[in-house]
mmCIF file of C-alpha atoms and ligand atoms in Angstrom:
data_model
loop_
_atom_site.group_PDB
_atom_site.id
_atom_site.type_symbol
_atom_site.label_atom_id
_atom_site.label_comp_id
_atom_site.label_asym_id
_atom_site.label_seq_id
_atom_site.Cartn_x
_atom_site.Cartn_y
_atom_site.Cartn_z
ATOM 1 C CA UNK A 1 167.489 65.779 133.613
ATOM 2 C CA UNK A 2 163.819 66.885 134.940
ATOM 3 C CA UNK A 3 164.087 70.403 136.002
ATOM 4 C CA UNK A 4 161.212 73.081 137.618
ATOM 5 C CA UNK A 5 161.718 76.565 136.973
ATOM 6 C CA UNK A 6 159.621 78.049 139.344
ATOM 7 C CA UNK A 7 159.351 81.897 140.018
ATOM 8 C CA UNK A 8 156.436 84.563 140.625
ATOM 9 C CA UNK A 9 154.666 86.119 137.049
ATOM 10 C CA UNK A 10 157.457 88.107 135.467
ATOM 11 C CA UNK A 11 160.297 86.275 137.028
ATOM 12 C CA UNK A 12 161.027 85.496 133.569
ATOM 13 C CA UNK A 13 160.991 81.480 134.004
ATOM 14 C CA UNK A 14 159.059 81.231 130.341
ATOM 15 C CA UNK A 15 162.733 82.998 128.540
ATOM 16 C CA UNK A 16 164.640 81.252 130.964
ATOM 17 C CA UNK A 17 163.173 77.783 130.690
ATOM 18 C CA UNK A 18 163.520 77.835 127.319
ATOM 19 C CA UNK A 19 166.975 79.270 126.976
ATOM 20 C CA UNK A 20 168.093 75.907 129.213
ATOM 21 C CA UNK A 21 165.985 73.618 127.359
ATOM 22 C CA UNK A 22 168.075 74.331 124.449
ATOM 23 C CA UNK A 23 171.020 74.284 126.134
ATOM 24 C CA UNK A 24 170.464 70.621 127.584
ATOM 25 C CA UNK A 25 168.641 69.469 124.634
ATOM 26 C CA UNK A 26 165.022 68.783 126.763
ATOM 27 C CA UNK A 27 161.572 70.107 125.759
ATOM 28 C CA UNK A 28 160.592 73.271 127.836
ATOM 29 C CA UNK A 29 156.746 71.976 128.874
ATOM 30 C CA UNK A 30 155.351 75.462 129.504
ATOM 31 C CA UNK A 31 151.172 74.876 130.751
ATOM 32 C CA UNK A 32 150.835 79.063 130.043
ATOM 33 C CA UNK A 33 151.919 77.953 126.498
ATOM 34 C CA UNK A 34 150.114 75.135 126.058
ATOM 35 C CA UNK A 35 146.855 76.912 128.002
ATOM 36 C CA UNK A 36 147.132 79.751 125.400
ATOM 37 C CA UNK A 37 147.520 77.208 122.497
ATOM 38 C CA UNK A 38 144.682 75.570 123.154
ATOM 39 C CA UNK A 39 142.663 78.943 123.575
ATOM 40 C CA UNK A 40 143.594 80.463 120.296
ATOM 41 C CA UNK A 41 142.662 76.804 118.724
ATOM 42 C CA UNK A 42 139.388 77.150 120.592
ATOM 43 C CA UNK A 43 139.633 73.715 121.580
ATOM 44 C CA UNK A 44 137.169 72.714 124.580
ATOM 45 C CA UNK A 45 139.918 72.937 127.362
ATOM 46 C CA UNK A 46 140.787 76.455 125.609
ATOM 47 C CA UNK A 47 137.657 78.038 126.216
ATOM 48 C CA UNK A 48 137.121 76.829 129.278
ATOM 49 C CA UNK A 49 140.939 77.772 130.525
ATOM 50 C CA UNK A 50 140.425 81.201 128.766
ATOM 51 C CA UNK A 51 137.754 82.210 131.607
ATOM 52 C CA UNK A 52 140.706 81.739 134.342
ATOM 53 C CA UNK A 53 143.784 82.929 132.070
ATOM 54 C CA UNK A 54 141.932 86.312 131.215
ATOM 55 C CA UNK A 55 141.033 87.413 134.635
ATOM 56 C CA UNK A 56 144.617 86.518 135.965
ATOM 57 C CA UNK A 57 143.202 83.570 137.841
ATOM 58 C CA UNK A 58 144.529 79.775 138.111
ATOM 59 C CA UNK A 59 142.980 77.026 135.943
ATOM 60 C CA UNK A 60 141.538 74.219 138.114
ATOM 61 C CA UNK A 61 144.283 71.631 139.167
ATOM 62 C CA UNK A 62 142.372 68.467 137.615
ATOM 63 C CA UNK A 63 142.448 69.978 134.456
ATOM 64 C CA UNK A 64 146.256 71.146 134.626
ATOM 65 C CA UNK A 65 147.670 67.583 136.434
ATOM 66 C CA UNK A 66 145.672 66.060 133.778
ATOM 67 C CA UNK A 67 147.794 67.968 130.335
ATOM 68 C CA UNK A 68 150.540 67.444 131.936
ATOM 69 C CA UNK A 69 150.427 63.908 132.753
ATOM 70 C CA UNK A 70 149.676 63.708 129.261
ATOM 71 C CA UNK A 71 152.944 65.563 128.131
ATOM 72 C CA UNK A 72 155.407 64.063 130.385
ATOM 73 C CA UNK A 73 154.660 60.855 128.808
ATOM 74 C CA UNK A 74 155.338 61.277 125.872
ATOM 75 C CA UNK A 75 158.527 59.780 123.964
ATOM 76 C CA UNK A 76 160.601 63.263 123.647
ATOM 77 C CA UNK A 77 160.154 63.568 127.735
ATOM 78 C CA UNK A 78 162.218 60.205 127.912
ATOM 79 C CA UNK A 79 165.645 61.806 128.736
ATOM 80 C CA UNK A 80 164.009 64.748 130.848
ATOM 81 C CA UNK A 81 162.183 68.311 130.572
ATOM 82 C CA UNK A 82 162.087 71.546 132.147
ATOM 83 C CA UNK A 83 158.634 72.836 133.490
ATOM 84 C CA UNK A 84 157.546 76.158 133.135
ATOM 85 C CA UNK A 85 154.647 77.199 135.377
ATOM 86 C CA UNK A 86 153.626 74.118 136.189
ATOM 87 C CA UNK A 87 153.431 72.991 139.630
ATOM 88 C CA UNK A 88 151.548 76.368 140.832
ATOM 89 C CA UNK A 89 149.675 74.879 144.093
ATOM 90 C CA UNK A 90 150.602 72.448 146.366
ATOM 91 C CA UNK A 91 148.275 69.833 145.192
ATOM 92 C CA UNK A 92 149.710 70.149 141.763
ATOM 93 C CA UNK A 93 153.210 69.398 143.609
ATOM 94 C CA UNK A 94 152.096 66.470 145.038
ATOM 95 C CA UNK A 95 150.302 65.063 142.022
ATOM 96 C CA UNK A 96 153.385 66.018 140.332
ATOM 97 C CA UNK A 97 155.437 64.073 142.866
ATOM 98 C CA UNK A 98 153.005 60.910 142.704
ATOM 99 C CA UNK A 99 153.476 60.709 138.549
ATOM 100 C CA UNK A 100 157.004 61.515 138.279
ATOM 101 C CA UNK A 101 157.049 57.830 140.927
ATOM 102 C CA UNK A 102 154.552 55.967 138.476
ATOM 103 C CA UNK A 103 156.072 56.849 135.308
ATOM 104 C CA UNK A 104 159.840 58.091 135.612
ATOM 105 C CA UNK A 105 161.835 59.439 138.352
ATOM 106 C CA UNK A 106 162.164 62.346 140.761
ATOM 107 C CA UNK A 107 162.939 65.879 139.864
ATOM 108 C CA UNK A 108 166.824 66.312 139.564
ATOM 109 C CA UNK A 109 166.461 70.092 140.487
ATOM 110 C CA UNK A 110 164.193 73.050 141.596
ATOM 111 C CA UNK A 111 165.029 76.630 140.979
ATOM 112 C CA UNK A 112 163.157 79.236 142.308
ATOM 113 C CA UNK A 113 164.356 82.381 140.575
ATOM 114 C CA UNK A 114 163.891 85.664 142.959
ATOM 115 C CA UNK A 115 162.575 89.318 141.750
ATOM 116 C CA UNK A 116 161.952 92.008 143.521
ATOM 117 C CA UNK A 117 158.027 92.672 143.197
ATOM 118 C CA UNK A 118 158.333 96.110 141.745
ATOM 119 C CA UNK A 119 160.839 94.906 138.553
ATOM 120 C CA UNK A 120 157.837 91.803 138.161
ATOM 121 C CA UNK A 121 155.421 94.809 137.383
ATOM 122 C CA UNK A 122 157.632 96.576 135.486
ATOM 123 C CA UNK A 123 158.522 93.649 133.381
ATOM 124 C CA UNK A 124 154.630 92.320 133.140
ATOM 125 C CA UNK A 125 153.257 96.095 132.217
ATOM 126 C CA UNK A 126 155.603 96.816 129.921
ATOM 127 C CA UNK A 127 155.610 93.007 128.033
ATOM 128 C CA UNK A 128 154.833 92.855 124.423
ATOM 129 C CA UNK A 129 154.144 89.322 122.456
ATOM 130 C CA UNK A 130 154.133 88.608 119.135
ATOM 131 C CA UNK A 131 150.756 87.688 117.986
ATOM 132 C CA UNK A 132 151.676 85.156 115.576
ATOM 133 C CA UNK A 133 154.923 84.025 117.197
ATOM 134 C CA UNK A 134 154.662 83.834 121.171
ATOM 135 C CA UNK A 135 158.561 86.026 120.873
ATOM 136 C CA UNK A 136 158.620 88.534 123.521
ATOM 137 C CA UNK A 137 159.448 92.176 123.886
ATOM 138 C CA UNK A 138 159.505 95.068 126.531
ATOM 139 C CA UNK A 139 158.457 98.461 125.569
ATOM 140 C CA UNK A 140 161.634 99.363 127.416
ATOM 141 C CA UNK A 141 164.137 96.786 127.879
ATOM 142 C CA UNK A 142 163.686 94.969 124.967
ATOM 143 C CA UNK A 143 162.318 96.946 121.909
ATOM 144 C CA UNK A 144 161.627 95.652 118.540
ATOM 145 C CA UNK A 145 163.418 97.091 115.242
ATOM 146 C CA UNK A 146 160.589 98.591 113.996
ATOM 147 C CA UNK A 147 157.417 99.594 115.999
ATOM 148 C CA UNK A 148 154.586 97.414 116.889
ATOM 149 C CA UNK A 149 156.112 94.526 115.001
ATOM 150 C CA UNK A 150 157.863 91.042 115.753
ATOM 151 C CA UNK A 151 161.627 90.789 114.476
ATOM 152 C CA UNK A 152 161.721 87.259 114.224
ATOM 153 C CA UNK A 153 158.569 87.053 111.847
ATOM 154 C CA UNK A 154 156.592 90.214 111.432
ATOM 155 C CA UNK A 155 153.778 89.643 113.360
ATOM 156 C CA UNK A 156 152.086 92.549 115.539
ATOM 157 C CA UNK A 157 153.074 92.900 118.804
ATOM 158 C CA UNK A 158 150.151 92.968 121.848
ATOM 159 C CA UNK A 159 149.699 92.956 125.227
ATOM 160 C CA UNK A 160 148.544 89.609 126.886
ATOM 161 C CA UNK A 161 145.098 89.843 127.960
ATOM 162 C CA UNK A 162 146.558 89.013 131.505
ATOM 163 C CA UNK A 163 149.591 91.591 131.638
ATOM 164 C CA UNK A 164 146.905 94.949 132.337
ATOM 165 C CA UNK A 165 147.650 95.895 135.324
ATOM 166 C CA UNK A 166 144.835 95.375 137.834
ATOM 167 C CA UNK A 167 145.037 91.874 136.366
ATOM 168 C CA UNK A 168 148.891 91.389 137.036
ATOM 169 C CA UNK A 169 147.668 92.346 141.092
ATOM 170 C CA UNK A 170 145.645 89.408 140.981
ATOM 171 C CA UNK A 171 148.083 87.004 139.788
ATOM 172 C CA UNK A 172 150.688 88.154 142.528
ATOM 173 C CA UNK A 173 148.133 87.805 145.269
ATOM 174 C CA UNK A 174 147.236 84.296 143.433
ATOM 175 C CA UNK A 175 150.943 83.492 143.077
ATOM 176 C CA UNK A 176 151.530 84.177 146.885
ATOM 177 C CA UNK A 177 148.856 82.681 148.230
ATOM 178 C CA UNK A 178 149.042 79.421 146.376
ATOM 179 C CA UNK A 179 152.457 79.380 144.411
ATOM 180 C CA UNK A 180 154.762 80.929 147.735
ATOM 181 C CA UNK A 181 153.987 77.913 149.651
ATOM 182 C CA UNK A 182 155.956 75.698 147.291
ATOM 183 C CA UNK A 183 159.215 77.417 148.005
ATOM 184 C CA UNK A 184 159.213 75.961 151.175
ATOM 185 C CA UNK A 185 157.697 72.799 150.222
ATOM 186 C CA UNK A 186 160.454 71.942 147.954
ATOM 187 C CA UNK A 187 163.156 73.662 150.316
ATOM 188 C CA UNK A 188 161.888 70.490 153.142
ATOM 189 C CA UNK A 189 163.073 68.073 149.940
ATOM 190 C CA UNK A 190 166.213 69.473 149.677
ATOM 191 C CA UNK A 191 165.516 70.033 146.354
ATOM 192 C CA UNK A 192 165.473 73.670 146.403
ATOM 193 C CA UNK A 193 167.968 76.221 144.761
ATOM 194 C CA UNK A 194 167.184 80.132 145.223
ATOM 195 C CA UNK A 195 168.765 82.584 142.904
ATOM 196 C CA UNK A 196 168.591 85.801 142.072
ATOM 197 C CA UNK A 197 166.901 86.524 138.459
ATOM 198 C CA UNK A 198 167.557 90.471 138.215
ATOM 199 C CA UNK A 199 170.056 91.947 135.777
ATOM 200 C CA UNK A 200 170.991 90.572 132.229
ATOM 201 C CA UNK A 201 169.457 87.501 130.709
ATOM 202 C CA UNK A 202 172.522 86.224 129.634
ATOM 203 C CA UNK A 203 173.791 86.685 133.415
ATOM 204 C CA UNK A 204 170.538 84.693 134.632
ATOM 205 C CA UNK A 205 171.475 81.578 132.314
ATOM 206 C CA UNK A 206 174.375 81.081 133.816
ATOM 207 C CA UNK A 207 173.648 81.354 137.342
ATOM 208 C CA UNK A 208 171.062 79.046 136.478
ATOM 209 C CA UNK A 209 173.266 76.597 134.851
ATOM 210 C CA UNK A 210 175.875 77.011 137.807
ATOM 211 C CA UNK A 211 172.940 75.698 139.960
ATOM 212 C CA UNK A 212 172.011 72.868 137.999
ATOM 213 C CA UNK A 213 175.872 71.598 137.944
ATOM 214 C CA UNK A 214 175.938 71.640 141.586
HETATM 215 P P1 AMP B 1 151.964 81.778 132.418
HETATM 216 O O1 AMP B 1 152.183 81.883 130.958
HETATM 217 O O2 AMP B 1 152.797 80.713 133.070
HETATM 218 O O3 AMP B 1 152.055 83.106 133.132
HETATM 219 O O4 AMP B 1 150.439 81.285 132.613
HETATM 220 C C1 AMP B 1 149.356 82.061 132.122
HETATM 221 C C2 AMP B 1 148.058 81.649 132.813
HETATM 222 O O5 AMP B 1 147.759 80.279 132.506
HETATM 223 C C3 AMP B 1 148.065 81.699 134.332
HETATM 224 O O6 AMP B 1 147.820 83.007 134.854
HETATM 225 C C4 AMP B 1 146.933 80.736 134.664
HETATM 226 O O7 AMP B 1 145.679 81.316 134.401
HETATM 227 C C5 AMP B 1 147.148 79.642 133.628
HETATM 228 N N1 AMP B 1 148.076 78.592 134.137
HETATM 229 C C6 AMP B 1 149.306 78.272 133.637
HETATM 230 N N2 AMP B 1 149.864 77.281 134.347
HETATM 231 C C7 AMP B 1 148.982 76.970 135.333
HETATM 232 C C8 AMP B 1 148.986 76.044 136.409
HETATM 233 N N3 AMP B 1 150.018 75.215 136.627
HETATM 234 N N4 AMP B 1 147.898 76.002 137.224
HETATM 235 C C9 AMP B 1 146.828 76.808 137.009
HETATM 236 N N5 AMP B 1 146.764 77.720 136.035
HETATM 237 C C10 AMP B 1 147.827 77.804 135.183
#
């Protein structure tokens, strides 16, 4: 199954993408993860992506079509994946479009997951990440057991670089003037599902999974 999560920052496609990728046993191929990877590793592609990524601005497409080209070829992508922030223009889409033809098959399903733009900056403010870990927490709707510290492994808890808020401003005018357009790109395929992703995140799964069975 080859799946696109798609949503505006804070739309929470990262928790659900990966919440579904265990569910259906595919790897979640999240470029945000693999961009901040590759930062903190100070690899040459980190640095260089760090520029963008810190000032809430897109990474150049070559450089993004090219990792993940890479990924989706390799062996664990065989039965499928869900991607996570990846296409975010339109000529990502259609390089997207022209490798899935070379090297697999079509996507199976898009879903665009909805949220109001005032929850997005209350969700992107108020977002927490373990510095060790990557596990996520909201200084209101999802606190951690003890202060300033990751549950799952103890790390400290900060704020991405890109989730202060006249940064977050930049990556919604970013998302809708180059990431909008693919809703109705994809909606022209027939490929497009639209959902709402407000409430519970349990609730989300499972309208998400509802759409994928259709
Ligand atoms: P995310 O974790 O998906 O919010 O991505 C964090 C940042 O990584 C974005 O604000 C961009 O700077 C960069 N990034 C991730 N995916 C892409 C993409 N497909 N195209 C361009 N930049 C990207």
């Amino acid at each position: 199954m080859r799946i696109l999560l798609f949503g505006a920052p804070g739309s929470g496609k990262g928790t659900q993408s990966k919440r579904i990728g265990q569910l259906f046993d595919i790897p979640q191929l999240s470029t945000g993860d693999m961009l901040r990877v590759a930062k903190k590793t100070q690899t040459k592609l980190g640095l260089e992506a760090a520029k963008f990524m810190d000032q809430g601005q897109l990474v150049p497409d070559g450089v993004i079509i090219q990792l993940i080209e890479d990924r989706i070829k390799e062996q664990d992508c065989r039965n499928g994946f869900i991607l996570d922030g990846f296409p975010r223009t339109l000529p990502q889409a259609e390089a997207l479009e022209e490798m899935l033809h070379q090297h697999i098959a079509d996507l199976d399903n898009v879903v665009y997951l909805a949220v109001d733009e005032a929850a997005l900056v209350s969700r992107l403010v108020g977002r927490r990440v373990c510095q060790n870990c990557g596990e996520e927490f909201h200084v209101s709707f999802k606190q951690p057991q003890q202060a300033g510290q990751c549950d799952k492994c103890g790390g400290p808890l900060v704020q991405r670089p890109d989730d202060e808020e006249s940064r977050i401003r930049v990556r919604l005018e970013t998302y809708a003037e180059h990431t909008a357009p693919l809703i109705e790109f994809y909606r022209q395929k027939n490929l497009l599902q639209e959902l709402s992703a407000e409430g519970e995140i349990g609730a989300i799964t499972e309208r998400i999974q509802q759409a994928l069975a259709k």
